Short mmCIF file of C-alpha atoms in Angstrom, two decimals:
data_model
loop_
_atom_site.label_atom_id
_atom_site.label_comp_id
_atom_site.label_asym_id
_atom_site.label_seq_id
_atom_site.Cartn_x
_atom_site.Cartn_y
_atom_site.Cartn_z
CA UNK A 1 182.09 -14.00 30.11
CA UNK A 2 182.90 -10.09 31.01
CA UNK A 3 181.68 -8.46 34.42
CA UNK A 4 178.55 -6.44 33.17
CA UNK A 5 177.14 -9.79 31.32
CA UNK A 6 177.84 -11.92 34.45
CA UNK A 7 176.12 -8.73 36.92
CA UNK A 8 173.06 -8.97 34.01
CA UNK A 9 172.49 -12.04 34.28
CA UNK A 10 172.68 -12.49 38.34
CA UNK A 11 170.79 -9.47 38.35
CA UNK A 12 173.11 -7.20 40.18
CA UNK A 13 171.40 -3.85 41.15
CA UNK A 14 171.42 -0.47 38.96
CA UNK A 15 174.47 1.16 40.85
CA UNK A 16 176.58 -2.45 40.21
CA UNK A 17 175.72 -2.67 36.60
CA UNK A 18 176.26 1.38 35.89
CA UNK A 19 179.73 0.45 37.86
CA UNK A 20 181.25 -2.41 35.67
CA UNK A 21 182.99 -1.80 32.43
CA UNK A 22 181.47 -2.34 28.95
CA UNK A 23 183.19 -5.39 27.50
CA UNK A 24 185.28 -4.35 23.82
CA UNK A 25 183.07 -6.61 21.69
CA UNK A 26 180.14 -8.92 21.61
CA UNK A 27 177.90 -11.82 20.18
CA UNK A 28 175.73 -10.84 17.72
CA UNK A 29 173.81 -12.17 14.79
CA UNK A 30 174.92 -10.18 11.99
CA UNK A 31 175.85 -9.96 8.27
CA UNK A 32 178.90 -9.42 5.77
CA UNK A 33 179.42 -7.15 3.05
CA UNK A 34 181.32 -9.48 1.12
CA UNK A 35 178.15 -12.50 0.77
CA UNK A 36 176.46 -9.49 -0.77
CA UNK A 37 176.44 -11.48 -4.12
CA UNK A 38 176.36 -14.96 -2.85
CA UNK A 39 173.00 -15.70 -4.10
CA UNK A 40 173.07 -14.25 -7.16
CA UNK A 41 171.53 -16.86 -9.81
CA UNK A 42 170.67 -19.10 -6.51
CA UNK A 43 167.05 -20.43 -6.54
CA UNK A 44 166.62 -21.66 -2.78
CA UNK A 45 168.52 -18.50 -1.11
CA UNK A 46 169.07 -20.40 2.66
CA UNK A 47 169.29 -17.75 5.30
CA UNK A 48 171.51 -20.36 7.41
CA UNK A 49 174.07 -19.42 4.49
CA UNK A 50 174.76 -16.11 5.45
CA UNK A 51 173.82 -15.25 8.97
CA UNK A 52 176.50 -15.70 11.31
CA UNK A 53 176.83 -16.00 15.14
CA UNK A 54 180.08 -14.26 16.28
CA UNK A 55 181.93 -11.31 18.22
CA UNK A 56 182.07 -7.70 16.82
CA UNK A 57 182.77 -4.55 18.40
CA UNK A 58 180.75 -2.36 20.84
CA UNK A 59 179.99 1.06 19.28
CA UNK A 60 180.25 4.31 21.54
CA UNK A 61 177.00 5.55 22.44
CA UNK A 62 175.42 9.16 21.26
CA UNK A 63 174.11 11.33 23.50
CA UNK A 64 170.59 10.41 22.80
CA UNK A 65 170.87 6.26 23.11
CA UNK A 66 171.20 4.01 25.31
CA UNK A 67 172.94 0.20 25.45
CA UNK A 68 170.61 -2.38 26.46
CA UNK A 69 171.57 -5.96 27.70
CA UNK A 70 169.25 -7.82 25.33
CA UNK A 71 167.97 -10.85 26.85
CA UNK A 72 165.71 -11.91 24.27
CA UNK A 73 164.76 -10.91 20.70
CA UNK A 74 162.60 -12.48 17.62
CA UNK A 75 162.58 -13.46 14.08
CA UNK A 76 160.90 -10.89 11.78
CA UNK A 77 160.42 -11.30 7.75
CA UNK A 78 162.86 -8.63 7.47
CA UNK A 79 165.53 -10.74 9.34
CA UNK A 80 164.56 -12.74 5.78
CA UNK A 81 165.16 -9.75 3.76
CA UNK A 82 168.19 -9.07 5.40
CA UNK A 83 169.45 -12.11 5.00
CA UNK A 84 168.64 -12.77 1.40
CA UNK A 85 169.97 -8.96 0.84
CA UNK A 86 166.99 -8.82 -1.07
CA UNK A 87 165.16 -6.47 -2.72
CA UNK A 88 167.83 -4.47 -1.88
CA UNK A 89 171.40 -5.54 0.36
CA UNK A 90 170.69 -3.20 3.46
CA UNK A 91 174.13 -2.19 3.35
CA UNK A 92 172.99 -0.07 0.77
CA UNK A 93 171.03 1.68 3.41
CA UNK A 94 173.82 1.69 5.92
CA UNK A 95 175.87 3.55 3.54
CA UNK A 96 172.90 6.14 3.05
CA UNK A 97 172.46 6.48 7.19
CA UNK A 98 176.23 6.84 7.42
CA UNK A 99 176.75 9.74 4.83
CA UNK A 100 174.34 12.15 7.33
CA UNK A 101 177.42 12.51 9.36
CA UNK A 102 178.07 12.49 13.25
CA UNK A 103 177.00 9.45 14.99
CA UNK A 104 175.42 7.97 12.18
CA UNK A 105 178.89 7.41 10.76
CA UNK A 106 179.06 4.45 13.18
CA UNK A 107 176.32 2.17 10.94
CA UNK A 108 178.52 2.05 7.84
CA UNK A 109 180.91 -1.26 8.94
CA UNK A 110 181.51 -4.13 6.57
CA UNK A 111 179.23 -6.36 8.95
CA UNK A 112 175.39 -5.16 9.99
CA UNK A 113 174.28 -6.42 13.43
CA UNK A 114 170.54 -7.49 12.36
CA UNK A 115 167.06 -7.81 14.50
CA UNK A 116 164.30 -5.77 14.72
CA UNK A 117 162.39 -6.63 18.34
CA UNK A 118 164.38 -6.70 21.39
CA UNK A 119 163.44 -6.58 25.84
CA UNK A 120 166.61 -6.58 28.01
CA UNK A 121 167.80 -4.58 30.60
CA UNK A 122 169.45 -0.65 30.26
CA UNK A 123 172.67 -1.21 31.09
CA UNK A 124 174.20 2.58 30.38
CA UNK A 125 172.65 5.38 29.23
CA UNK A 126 173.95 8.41 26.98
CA UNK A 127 174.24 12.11 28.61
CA UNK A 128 171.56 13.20 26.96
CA UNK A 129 169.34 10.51 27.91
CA UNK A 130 166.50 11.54 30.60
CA UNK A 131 163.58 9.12 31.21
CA UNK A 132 165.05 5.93 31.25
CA UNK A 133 168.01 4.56 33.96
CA UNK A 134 170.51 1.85 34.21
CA UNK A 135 168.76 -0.52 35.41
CA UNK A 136 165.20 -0.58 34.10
CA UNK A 137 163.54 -3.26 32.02
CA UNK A 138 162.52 -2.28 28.24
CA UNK A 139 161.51 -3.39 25.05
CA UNK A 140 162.89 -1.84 22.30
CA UNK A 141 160.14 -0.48 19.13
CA UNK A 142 161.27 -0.40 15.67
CA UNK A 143 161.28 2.91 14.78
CA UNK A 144 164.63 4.98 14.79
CA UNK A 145 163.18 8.81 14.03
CA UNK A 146 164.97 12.44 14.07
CA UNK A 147 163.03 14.17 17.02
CA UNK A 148 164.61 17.42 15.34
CA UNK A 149 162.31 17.31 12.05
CA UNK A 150 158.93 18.77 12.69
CA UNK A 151 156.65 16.50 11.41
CA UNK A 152 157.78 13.95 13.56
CA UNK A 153 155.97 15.49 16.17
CA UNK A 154 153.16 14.96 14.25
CA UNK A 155 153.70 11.31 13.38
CA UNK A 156 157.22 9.77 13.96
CA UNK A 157 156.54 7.53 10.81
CA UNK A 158 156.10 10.68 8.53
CA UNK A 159 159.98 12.06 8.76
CA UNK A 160 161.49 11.60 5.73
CA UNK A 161 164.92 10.49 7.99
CA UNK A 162 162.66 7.43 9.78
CA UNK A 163 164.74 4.21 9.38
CA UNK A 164 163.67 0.50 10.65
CA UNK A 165 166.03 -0.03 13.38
CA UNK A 166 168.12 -3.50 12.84
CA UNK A 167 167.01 -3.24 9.29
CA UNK A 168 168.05 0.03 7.73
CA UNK A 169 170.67 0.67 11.00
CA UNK A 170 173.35 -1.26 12.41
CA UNK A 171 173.41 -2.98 15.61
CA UNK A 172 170.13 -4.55 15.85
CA UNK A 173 168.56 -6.75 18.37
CA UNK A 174 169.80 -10.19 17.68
CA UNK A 175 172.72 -9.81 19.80
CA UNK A 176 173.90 -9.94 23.48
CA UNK A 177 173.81 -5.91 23.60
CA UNK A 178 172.29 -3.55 20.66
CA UNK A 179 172.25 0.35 20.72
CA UNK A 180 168.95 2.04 20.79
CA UNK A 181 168.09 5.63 21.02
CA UNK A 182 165.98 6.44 23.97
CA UNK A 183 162.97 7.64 21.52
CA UNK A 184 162.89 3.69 21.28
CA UNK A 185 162.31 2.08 24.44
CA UNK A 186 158.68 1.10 26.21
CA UNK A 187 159.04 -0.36 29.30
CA UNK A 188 158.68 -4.00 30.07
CA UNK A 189 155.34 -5.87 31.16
CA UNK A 190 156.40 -7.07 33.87
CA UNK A 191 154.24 -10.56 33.92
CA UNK A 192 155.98 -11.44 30.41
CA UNK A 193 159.32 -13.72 30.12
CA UNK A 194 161.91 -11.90 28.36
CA UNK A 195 161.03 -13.56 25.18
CA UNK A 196 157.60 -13.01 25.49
CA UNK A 197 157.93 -9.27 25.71
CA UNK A 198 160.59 -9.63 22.46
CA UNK A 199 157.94 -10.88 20.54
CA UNK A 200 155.77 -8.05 20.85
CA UNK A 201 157.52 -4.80 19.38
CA UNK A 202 157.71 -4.86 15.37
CA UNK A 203 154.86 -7.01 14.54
CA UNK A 204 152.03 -5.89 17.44
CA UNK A 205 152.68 -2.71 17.18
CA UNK A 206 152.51 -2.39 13.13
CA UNK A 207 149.26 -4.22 13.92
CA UNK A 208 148.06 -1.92 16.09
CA UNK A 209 148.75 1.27 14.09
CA UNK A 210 147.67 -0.76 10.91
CA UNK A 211 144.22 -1.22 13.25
CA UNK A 212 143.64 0.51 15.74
CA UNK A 213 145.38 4.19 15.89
CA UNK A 214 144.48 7.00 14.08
CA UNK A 215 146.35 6.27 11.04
CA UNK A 216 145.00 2.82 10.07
CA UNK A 217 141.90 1.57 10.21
CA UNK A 218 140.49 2.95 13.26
CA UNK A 219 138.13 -0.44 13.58
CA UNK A 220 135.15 -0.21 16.15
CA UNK A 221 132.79 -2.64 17.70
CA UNK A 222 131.28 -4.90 15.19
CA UNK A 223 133.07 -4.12 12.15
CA UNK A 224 134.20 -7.41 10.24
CA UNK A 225 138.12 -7.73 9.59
CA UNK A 226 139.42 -10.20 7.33
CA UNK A 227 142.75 -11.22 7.87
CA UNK A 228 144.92 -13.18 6.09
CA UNK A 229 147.85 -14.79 7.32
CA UNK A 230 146.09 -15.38 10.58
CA UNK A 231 148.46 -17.35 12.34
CA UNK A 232 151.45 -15.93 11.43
CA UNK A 233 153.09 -13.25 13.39
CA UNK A 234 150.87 -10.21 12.59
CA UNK A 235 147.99 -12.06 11.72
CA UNK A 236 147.94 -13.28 15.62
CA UNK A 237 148.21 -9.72 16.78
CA UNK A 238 145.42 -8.76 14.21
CA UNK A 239 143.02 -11.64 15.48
CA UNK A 240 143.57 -10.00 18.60
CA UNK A 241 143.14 -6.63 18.66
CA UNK A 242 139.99 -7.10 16.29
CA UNK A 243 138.69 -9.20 18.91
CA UNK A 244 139.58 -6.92 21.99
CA UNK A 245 138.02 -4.19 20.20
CA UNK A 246 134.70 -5.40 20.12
CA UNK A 247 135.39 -6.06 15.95
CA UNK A 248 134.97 -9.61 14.32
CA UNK A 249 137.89 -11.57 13.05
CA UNK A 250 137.73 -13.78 9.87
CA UNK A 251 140.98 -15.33 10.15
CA UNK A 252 142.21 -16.86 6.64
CA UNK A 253 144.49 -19.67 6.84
CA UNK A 254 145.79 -22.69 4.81
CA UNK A 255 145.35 -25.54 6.98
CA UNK A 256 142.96 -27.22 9.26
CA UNK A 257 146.44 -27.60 12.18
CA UNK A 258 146.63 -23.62 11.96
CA UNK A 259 142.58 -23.11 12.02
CA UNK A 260 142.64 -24.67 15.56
CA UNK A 261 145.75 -22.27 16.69
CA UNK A 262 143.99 -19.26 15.35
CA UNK A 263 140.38 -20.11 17.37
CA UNK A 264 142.43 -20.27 20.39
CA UNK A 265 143.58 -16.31 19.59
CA UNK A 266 139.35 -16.15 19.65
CA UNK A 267 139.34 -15.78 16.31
CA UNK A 268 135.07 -16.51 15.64
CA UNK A 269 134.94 -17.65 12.20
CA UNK A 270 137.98 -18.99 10.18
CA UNK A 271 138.40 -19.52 6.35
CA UNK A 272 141.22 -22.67 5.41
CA UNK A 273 141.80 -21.08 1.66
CA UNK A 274 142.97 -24.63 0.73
CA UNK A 275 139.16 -25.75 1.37
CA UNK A 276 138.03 -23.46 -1.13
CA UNK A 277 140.53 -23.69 -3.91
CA UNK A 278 142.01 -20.10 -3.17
CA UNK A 279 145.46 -21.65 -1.97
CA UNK A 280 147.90 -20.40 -4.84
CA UNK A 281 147.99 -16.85 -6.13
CA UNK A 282 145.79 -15.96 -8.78
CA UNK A 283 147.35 -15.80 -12.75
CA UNK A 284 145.45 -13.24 -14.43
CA UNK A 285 142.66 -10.89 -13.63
CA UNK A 286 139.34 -12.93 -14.48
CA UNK A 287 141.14 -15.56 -12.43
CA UNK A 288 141.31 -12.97 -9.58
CA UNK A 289 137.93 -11.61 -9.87
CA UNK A 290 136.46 -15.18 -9.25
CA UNK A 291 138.85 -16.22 -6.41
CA UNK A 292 137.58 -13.14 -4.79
CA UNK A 293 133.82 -13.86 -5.27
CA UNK A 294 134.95 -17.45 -4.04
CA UNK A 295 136.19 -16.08 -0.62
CA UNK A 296 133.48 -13.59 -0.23
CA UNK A 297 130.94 -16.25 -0.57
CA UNK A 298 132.70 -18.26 2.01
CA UNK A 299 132.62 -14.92 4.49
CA UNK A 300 128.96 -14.52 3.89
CA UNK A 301 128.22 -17.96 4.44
CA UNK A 302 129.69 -18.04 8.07
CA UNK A 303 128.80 -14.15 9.00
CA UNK A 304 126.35 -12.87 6.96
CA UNK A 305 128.11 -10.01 5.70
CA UNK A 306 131.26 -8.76 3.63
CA UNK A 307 133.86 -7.19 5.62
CA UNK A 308 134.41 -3.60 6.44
CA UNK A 309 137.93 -3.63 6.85
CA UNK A 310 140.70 -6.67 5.12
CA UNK A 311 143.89 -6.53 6.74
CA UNK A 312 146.96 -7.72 4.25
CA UNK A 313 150.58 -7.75 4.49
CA UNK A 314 150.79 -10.93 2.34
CA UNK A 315 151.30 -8.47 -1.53
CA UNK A 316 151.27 -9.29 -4.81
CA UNK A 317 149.23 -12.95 -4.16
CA UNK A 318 146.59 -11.32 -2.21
CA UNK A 319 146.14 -7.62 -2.87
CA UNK A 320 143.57 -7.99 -6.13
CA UNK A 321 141.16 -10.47 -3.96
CA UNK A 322 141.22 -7.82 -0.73
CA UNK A 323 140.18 -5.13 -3.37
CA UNK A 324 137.06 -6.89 -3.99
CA UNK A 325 136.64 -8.78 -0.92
CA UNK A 326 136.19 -5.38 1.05
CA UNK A 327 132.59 -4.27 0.93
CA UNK A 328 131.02 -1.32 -0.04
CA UNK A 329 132.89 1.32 1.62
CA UNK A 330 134.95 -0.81 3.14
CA UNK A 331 138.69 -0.40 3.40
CA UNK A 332 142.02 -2.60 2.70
CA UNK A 333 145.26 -1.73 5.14
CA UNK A 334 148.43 -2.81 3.82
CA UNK A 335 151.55 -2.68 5.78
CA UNK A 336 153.92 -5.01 3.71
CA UNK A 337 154.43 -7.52 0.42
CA UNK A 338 155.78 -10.77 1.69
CA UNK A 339 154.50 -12.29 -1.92
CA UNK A 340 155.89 -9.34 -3.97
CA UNK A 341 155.59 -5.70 -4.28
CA UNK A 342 153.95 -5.05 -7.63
CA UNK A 343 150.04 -5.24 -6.75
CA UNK A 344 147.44 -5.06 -9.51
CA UNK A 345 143.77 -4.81 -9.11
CA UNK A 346 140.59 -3.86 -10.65
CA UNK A 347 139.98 -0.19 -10.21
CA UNK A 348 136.14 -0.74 -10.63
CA UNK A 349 135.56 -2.82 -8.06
CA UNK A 350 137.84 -0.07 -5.70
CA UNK A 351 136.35 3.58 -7.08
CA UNK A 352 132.39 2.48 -8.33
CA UNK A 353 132.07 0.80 -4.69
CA UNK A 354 133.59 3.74 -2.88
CA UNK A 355 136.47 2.25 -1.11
CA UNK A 356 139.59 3.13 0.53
CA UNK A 357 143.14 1.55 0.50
CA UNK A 358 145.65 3.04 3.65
CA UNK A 359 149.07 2.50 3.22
CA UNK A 360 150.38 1.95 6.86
CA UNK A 361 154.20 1.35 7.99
CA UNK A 362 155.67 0.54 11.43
CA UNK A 363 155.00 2.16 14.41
CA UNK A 364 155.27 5.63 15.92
CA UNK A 365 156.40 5.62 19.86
CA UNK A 366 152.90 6.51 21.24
CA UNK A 367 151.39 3.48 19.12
CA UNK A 368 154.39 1.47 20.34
CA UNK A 369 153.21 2.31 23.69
CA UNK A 370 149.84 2.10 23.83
CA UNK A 371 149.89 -1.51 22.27
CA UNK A 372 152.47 -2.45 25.06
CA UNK A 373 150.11 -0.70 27.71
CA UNK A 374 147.42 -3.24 26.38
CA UNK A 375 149.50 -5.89 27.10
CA UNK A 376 150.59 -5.02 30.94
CA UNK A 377 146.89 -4.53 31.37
CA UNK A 378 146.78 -8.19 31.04
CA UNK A 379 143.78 -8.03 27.34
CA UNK A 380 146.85 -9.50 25.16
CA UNK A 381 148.18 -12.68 25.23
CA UNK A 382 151.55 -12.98 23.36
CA UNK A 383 151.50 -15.20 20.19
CA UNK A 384 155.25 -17.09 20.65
CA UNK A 385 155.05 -20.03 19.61
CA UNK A 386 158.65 -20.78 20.11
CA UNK A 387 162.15 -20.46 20.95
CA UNK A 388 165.62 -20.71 19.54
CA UNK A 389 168.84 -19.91 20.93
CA UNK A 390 171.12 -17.30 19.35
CA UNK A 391 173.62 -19.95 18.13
CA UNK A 392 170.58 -21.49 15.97
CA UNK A 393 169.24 -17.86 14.80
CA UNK A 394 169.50 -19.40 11.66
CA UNK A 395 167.42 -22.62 11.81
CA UNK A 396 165.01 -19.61 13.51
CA UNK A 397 164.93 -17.83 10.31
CA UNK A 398 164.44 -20.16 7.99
CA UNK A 399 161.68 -21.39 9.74
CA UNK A 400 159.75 -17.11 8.47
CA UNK A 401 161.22 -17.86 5.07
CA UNK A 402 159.76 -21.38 4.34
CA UNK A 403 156.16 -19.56 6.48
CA UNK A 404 156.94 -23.02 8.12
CA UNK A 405 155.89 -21.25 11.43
CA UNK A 406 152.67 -19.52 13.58
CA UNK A 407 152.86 -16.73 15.29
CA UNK A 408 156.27 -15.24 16.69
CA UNK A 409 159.65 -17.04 16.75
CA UNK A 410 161.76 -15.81 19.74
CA UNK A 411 165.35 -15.61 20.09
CA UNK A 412 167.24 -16.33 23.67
CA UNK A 413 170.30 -14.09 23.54
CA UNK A 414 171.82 -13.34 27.40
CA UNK A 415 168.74 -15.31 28.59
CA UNK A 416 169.95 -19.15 28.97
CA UNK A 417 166.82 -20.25 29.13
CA UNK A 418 163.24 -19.37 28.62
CA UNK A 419 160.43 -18.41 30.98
CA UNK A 420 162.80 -15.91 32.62
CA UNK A 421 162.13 -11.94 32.98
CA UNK A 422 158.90 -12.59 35.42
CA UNK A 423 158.77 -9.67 37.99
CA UNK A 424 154.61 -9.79 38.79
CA UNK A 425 154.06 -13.33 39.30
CA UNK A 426 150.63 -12.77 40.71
CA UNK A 427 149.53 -11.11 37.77
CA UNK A 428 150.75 -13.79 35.56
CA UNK A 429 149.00 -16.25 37.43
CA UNK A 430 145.85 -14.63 37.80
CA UNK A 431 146.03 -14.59 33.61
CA UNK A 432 147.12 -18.17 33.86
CA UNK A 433 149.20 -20.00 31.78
CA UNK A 434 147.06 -21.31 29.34
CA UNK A 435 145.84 -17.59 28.49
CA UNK A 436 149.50 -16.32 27.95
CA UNK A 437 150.50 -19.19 25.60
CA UNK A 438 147.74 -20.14 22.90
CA UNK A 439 150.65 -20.52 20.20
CA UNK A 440 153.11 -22.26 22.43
CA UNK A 441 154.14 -25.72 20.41
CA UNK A 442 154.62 -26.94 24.28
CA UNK A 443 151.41 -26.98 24.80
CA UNK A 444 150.46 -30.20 22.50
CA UNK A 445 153.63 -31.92 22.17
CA UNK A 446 152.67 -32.93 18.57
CA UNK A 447 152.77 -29.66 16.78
CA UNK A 448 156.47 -29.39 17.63
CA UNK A 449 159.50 -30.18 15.75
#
């Protein structure tokens, strides 16, 4: 083990740590170029297959980044994507971020460092770096963005030059170190664990822009969100911030073990699609149109009323029902298309009843913040459920692909263990423990393994 990763990890002060030398290389989750084709014509496409655990180099740092120790991270779908190199290899976009020139040179290597959430400690910072020191404790949001375009000052998510960071960059946050630009970072709640914080970045805030900012839904008290997916990793966040917002959560799930994990989110009224024959996707468009009037019966039947707003990242299996499912008026946010990308529905039920369909993608840095703010204000509970070692990032994957999971898988990378990263105790046990881990499998011994 190298000097800086032993000072991290006894955690030596900022002027020891800024002192040390960067080690050459380190551990890191990441891809190869050349198992680019190795599932071609391969119906089960195992993500154990092709991510590997193993040293590559350190990259210089630009100007306007910073190198954080990363002491915990989490699994994402598009650690899945990545990983399958489907729809597209994401080398592809390394090559495309490369050909700008300068620093971004550094992202085309025959290997892509993957991981998408990250919360670790700054360990150096570039020269042009301001409000952020060696030292501090961050979490690390998605977005990378070109704070030189204009209309990122508008909305980050709008420049045409945004990229996912540890998706469409190189050195993401599965790793023992990643690179980050400072544009990135949020700083660390300090009643969390490590990989409690981790589990936050991607997936919460998505949810919360999706939601709550001005470019999603913008949901207020009473309004009825549907959400499918509920106890998966941005369904949990949804159930949340519905909830905390004075809004109504209809969690839809597809099974009576993830019902129970949702209602302890607070989730009011929850629909087990299995129960009412909606649990495969629909085949052709009448077949849609009456698994649609089958789920809006059940939502009537618990709450009296169709839903203002239906939250779906789930695509292609889903998108047709949420069309119709919406009310009068109402409105369907997308965000992604686990299930496929090619959605069809029927444009009567969308235009004669008036409603509205947002598009919505990642996370600008003041929704980034202001969903982290939520969370040091203690009126968010994380939704990790739990933990895998970076050695086993693998087995963690494959867990997203098969949806074999609830809520957020975390990733230990510097941290040996979990439950560390605690620097307000009496916060965190004023919240109690109970509050801060409804998803943990910990909690009832039989929901793990």
């Amino acid at each position: 083990m190298d000097e800086l990763t032993e000072a991290v990890l006894s955690d030596a002060p900022p002027e020891e740590l800024a002192r040390l030398p960067l080690p050459k290389d380190y551990t890191a989750a990441h891809l190869l170029r050349q198992d680019v084709e190795m599932f071609r014509g391969v119906a089960d496409k195992d993500v154990r297959r092709s991510l590997h655990v193993g040293r590559v180099p350190l990259p210089e740092l630009a100007p306007d980044e910073v190198l954080v120790a990363v002491m915990a991270s989490s699994v994402n779908y598009n650690t899945v994507w990545s990983a399958t190199f489907e729809p597209v290899s994401t080398f592809d976009a390394l090559r495309r971020f490369a050909r700008s020139g300068g620093w971004q040179a550094r992202h085309d290597q025959p290997y892509q460092v993957i991981g998408s959430d990250a919360a670790g400690v700054v360990v150096r910072t570039g020269a042009g770096v301001r409000r952020w020191q060696v030292g501090d404790h961050v979490a690390v949001s998605t977005a990378v963005v070109d704070d030189q375009d204009a209309v990122t000052h508008t909305d980050g998510m709008l420049g045409a030059d945004q990229k996912a960071w540890g998706y469409e960059t190189n050195f993401g946050g599965l790793a023992h170190y990643t690179v980050v630009r400072a544009s990135q970072l949020v700083a660390k709640p300090p009643h969390l664990t490590w990989e409690e914080t981790a589990s936050i970045p991607l997936c919460g805030g998505t949810a919360y822009r999706m939601l709550v900012g001005e470019n999603g839904a913008r949901i207020k008290q009473g309004d009825l969100v549907l959400i499918w997916g509920a106890a998966g990793g941005l369904g949990a966040f949804a159930v949340q911030l519905v909830k905390n917002g004075g809004g109504i959560p209809i969690g839809v799930v597809n099974s009576e073990r993830k019902a129970e994990l949702v209602r302890r989110l607070g989730c009011d009224f929850v629909i087990n699609r299995e129960e009412i024959g909606i649990g495969r996707a629909p085949e052709s468009a009448q077949e849609t149109v009456e698994l649609a009037k089958r789920l809006g019966r059940a939502v009537r039947s618990r709450v009296g009323e169709d839903p203002h707003v239906v939250f779906d990242h789930v695509g292609k299996a889903t998108f047709g029902i949420s069309v119709i499912a919406a009310r009068r008026g109402g409105t369907v946010v997308t965000c992604g298309s686990s299930t496929g990308y090619q959605h069809t529905f029927d444009n009567r039920y969308f235009w004669m009843n008036l409603k509205r369909i947002i598009g919505s993608h990642g996370m600008n840095l003041g929704e980034a913040a202001e969903m982290m703010r939520l969370y040091r204000l203690g009126l968010l509970a994380p939704v990790l459920s739990r933990s895998y070692p970076l050695a086993e990032v693998g087995e963690a994957a494959r867990l997203v692909q098969t949806n074999s999971h609830t809520g957020k898988i975390g990733v230990l990378c510097l941290a040996d263990r979990p439950g560390l990263g605690v620097t307000d105790p009496a916060t965190r046990t004023r919240l109690g423990e109970e509050w801060l881990r409804p998803l943990a499998e910990d909690r009832e011994p039989a929901l793990a393994g």
